[in-house]
PDB file of C-alpha atoms in Angstrom:
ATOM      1  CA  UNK A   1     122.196 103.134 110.751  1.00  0.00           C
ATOM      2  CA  UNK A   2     121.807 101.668 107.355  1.00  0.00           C
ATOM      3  CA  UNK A   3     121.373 103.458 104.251  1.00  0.00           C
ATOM      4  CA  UNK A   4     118.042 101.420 103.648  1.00  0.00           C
ATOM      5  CA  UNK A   5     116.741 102.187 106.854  1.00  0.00           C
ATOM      6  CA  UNK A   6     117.626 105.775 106.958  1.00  0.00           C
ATOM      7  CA  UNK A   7     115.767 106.532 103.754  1.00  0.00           C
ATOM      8  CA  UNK A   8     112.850 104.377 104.801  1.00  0.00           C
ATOM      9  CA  UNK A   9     112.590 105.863 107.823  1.00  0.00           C
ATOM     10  CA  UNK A  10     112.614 109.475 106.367  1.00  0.00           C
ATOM     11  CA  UNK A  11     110.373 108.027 103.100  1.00  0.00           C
ATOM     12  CA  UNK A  12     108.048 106.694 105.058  1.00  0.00           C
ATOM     13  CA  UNK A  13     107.622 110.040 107.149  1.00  0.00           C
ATOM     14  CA  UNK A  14     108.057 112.396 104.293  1.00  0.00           C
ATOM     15  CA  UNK A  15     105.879 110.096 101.658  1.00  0.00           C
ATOM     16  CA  UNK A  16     102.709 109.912 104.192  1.00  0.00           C
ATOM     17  CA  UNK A  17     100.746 111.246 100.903  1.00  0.00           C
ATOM     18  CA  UNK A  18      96.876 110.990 100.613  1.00  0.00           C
ATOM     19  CA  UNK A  19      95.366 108.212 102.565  1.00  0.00           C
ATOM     20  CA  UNK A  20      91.862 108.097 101.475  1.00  0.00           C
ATOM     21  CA  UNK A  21      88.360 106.439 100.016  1.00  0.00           C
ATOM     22  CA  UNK A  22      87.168 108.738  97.318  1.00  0.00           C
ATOM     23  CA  UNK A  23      83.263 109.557  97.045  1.00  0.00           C
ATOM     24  CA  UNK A  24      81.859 108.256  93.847  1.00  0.00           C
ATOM     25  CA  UNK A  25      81.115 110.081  90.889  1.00  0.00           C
ATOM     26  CA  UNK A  26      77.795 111.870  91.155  1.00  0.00           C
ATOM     27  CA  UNK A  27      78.760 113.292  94.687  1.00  0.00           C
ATOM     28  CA  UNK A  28      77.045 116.790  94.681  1.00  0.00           C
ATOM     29  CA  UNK A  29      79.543 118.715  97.682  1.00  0.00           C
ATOM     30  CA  UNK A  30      83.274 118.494  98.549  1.00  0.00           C
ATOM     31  CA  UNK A  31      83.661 115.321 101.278  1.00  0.00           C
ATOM     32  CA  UNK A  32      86.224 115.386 103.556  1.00  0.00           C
ATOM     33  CA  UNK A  33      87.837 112.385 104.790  1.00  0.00           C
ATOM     34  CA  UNK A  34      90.290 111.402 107.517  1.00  0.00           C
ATOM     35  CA  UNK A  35      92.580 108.095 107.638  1.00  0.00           C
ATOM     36  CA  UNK A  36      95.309 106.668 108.871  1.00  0.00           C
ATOM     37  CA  UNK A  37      98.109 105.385 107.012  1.00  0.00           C
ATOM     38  CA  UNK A  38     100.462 102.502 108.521  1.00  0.00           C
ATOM     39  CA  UNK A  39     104.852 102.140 108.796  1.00  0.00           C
ATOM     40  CA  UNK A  40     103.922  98.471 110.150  1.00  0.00           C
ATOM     41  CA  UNK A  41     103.126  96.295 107.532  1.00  0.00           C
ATOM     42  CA  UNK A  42     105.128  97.885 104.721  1.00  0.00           C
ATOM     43  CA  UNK A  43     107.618  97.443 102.166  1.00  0.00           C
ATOM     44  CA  UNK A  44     110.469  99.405 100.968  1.00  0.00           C
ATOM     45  CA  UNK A  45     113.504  99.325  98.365  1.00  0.00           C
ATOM     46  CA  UNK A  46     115.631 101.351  97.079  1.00  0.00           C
ATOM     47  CA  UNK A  47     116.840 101.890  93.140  1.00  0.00           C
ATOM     48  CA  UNK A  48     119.912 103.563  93.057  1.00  0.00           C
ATOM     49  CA  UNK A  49     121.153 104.257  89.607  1.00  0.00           C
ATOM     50  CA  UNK A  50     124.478 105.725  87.899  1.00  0.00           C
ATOM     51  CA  UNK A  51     126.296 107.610  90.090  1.00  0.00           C
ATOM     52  CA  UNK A  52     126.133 105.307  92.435  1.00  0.00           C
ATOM     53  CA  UNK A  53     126.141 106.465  96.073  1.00  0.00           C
ATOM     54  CA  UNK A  54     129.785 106.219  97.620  1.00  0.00           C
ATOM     55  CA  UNK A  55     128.287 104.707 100.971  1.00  0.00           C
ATOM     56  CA  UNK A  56     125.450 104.453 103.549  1.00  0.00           C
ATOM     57  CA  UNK A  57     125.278 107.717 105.050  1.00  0.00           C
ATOM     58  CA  UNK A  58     125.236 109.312 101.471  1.00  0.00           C
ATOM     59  CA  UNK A  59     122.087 110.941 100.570  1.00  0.00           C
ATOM     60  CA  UNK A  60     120.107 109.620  97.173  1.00  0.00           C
ATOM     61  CA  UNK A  61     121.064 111.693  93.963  1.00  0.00           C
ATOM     62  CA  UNK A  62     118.918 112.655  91.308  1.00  0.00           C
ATOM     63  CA  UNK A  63     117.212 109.545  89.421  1.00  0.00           C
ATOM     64  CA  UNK A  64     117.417 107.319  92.266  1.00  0.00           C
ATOM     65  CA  UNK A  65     114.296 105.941  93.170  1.00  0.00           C
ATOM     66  CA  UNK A  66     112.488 105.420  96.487  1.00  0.00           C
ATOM     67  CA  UNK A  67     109.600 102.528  96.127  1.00  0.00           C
ATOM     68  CA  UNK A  68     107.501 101.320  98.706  1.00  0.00           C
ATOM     69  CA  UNK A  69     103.961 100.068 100.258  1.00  0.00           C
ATOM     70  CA  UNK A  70     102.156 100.773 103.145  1.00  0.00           C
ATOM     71  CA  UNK A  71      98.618  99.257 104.811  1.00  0.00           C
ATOM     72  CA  UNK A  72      95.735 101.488 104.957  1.00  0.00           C
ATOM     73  CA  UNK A  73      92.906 101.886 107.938  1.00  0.00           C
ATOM     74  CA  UNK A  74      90.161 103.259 108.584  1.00  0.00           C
ATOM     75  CA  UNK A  75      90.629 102.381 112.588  1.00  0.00           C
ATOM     76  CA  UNK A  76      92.540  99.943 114.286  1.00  0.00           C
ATOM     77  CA  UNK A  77      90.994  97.054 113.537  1.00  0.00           C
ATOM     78  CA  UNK A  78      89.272  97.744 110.274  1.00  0.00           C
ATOM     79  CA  UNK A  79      91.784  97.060 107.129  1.00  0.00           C
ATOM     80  CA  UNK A  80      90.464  99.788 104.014  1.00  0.00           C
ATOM     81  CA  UNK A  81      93.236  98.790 101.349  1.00  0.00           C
ATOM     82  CA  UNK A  82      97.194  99.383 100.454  1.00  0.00           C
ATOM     83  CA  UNK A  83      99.075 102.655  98.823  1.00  0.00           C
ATOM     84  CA  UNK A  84     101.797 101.367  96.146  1.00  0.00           C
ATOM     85  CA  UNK A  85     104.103 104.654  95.652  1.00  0.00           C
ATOM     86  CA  UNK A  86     107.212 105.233  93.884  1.00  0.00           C
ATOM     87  CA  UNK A  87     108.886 108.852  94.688  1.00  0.00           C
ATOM     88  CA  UNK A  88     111.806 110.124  92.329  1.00  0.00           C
ATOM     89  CA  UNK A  89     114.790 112.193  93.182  1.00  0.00           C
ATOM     90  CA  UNK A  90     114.346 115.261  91.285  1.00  0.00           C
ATOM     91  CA  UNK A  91     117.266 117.689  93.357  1.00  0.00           C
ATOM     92  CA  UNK A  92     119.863 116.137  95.525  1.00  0.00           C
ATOM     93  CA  UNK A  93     121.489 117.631  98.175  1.00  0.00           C
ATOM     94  CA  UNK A  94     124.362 117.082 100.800  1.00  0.00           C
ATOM     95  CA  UNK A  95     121.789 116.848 104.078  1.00  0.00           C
ATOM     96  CA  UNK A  96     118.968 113.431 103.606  1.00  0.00           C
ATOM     97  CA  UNK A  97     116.538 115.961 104.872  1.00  0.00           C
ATOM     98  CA  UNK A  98     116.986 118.347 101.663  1.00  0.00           C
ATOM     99  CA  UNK A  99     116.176 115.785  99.218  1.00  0.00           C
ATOM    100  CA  UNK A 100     113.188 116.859  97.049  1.00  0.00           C
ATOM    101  CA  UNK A 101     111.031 114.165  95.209  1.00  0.00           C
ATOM    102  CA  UNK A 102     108.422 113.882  93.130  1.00  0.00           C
ATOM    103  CA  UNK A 103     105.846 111.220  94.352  1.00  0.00           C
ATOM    104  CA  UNK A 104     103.308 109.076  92.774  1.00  0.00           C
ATOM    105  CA  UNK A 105     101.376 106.786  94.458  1.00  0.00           C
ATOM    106  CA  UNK A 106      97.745 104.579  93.993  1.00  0.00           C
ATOM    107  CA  UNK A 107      95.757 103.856  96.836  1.00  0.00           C
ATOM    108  CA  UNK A 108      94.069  99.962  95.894  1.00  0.00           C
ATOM    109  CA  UNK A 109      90.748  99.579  97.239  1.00  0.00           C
ATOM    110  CA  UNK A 110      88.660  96.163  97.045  1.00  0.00           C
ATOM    111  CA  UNK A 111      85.835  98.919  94.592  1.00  0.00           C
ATOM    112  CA  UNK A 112      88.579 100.684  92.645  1.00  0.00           C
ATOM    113  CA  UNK A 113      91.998 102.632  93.309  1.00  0.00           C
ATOM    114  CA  UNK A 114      92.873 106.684  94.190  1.00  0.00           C
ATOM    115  CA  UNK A 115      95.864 108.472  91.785  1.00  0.00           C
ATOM    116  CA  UNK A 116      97.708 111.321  93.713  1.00  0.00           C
ATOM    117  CA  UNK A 117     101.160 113.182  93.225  1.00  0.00           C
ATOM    118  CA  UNK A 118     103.158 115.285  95.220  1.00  0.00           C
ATOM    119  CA  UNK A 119     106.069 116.914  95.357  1.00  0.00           C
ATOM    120  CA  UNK A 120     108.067 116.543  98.907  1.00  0.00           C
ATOM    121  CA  UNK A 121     111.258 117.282 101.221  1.00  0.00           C
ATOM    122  CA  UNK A 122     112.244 114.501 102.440  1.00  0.00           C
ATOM    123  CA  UNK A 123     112.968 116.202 106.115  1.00  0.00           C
ATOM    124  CA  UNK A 124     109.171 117.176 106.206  1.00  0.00           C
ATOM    125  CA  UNK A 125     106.488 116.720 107.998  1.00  0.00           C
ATOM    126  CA  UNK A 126     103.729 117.629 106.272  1.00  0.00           C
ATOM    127  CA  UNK A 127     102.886 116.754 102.643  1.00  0.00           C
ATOM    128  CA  UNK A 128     100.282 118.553 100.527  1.00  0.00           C
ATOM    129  CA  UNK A 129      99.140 117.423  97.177  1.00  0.00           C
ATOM    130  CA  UNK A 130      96.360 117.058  94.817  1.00  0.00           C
ATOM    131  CA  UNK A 131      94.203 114.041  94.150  1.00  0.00           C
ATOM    132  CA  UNK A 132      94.198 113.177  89.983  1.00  0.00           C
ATOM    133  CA  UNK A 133      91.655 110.395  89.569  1.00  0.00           C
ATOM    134  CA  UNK A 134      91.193 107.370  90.151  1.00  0.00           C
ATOM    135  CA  UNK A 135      89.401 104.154  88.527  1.00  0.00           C
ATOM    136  CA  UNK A 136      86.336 102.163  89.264  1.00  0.00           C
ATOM    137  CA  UNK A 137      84.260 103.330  92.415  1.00  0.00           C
ATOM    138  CA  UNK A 138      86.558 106.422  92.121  1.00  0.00           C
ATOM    139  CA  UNK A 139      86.292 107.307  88.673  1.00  0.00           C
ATOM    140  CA  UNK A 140      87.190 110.909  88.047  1.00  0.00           C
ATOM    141  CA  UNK A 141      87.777 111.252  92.160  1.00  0.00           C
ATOM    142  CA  UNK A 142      89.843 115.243  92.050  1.00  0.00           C
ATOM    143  CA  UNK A 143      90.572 116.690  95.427  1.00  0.00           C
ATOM    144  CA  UNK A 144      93.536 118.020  97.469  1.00  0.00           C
ATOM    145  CA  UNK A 145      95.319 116.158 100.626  1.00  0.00           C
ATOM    146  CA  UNK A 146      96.962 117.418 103.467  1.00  0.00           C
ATOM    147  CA  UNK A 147      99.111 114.326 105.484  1.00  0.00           C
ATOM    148  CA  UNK A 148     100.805 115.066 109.090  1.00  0.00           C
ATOM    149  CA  UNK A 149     103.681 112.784 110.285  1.00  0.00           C
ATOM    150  CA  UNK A 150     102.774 110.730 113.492  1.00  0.00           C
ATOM    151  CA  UNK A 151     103.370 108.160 115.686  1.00  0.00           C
ATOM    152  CA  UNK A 152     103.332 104.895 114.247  1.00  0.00           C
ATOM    153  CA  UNK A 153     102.895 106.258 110.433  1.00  0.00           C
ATOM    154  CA  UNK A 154     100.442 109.678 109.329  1.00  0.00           C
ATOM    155  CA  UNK A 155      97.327 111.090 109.276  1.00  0.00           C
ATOM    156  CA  UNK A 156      95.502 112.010 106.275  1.00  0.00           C
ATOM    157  CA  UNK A 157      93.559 114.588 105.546  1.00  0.00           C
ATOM    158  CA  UNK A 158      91.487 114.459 102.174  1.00  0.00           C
ATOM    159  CA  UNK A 159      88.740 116.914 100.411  1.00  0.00           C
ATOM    160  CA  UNK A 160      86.823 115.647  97.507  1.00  0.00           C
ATOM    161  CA  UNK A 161      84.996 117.883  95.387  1.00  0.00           C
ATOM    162  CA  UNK A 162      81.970 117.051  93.584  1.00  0.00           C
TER     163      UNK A 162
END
């Protein structure tokens, strides 16, 4: 398999972070929210800077850069928007699956976009983080996330508060 597609296959399962509409300011109690976020439909690229990697089947190392977007639903046939992210290398290791990174993505929304972070493996699963703001409709939007690795993509979990 091809570098590229070995890290975007493992990016795009480890970087399932928040998937979400934020609540407008002025909500009173915490709002959770579940969507779905999609592997078809997206982009992906790699920057890989000084030390260069020797080959395809070696892991990123620390500065390289994993950048990338995916489509957003809120069902099957209802488009909600599109996350931009760009997750750094932070600690590189011998195994793919060891690689940490620090993730920060924007979720674009036709009323106003969603900030999170989040700080990943890139062998996991799961990815918790929090939310830290957002513009427009989602001015001030703060919350925590909780994404699970699926079939076709993830599933995102996201609590608002007020």
């Amino acid at each position: 398999m091809h570098r590229s597609h070995v890290f975007g296959v493992l990016a795009l399962a480890a970087l399932t972070v928040v998937v979400a509409i934020a609540v407008p300011a002025g909500a009173q109690s915490p709002t959770t929210l579940t969507f779905r976020e999609l592997e078809k439909g997206s982009t992906f690229h790699i920057v890989d800077v000084p030390p260069r990697a020797k080959g395809e089947r070696t892991p990123p190392g620390v500065g390289d850069n994993l950048i990338f977007t995916n489509p957003l639903t809120k069902s099957a046939t209802n488009g909600a928007g599109r996350l931009h992210a760009d997750c750094r290398v932070t600690q590189a290791r011998k195994k793919l699956e060891s690689v940490v990174m620090l993730c920060d993505a924007a979720y674009a929304f036709k009323n106003g976009t969603i900030y999170v972070s989040a700080l990943i493996k890139l062998g996991g699963t799961r990815t918790l983080g929090p939310v830290v703001g957002g513009t427009g409709a989602y001015a001030g939007a703060r919350g925590r996330f909780e994404s699970i690795e699926d079939r076709g993509g993830s599933t995102t979990t996201i609590t608002l508060l007020p």
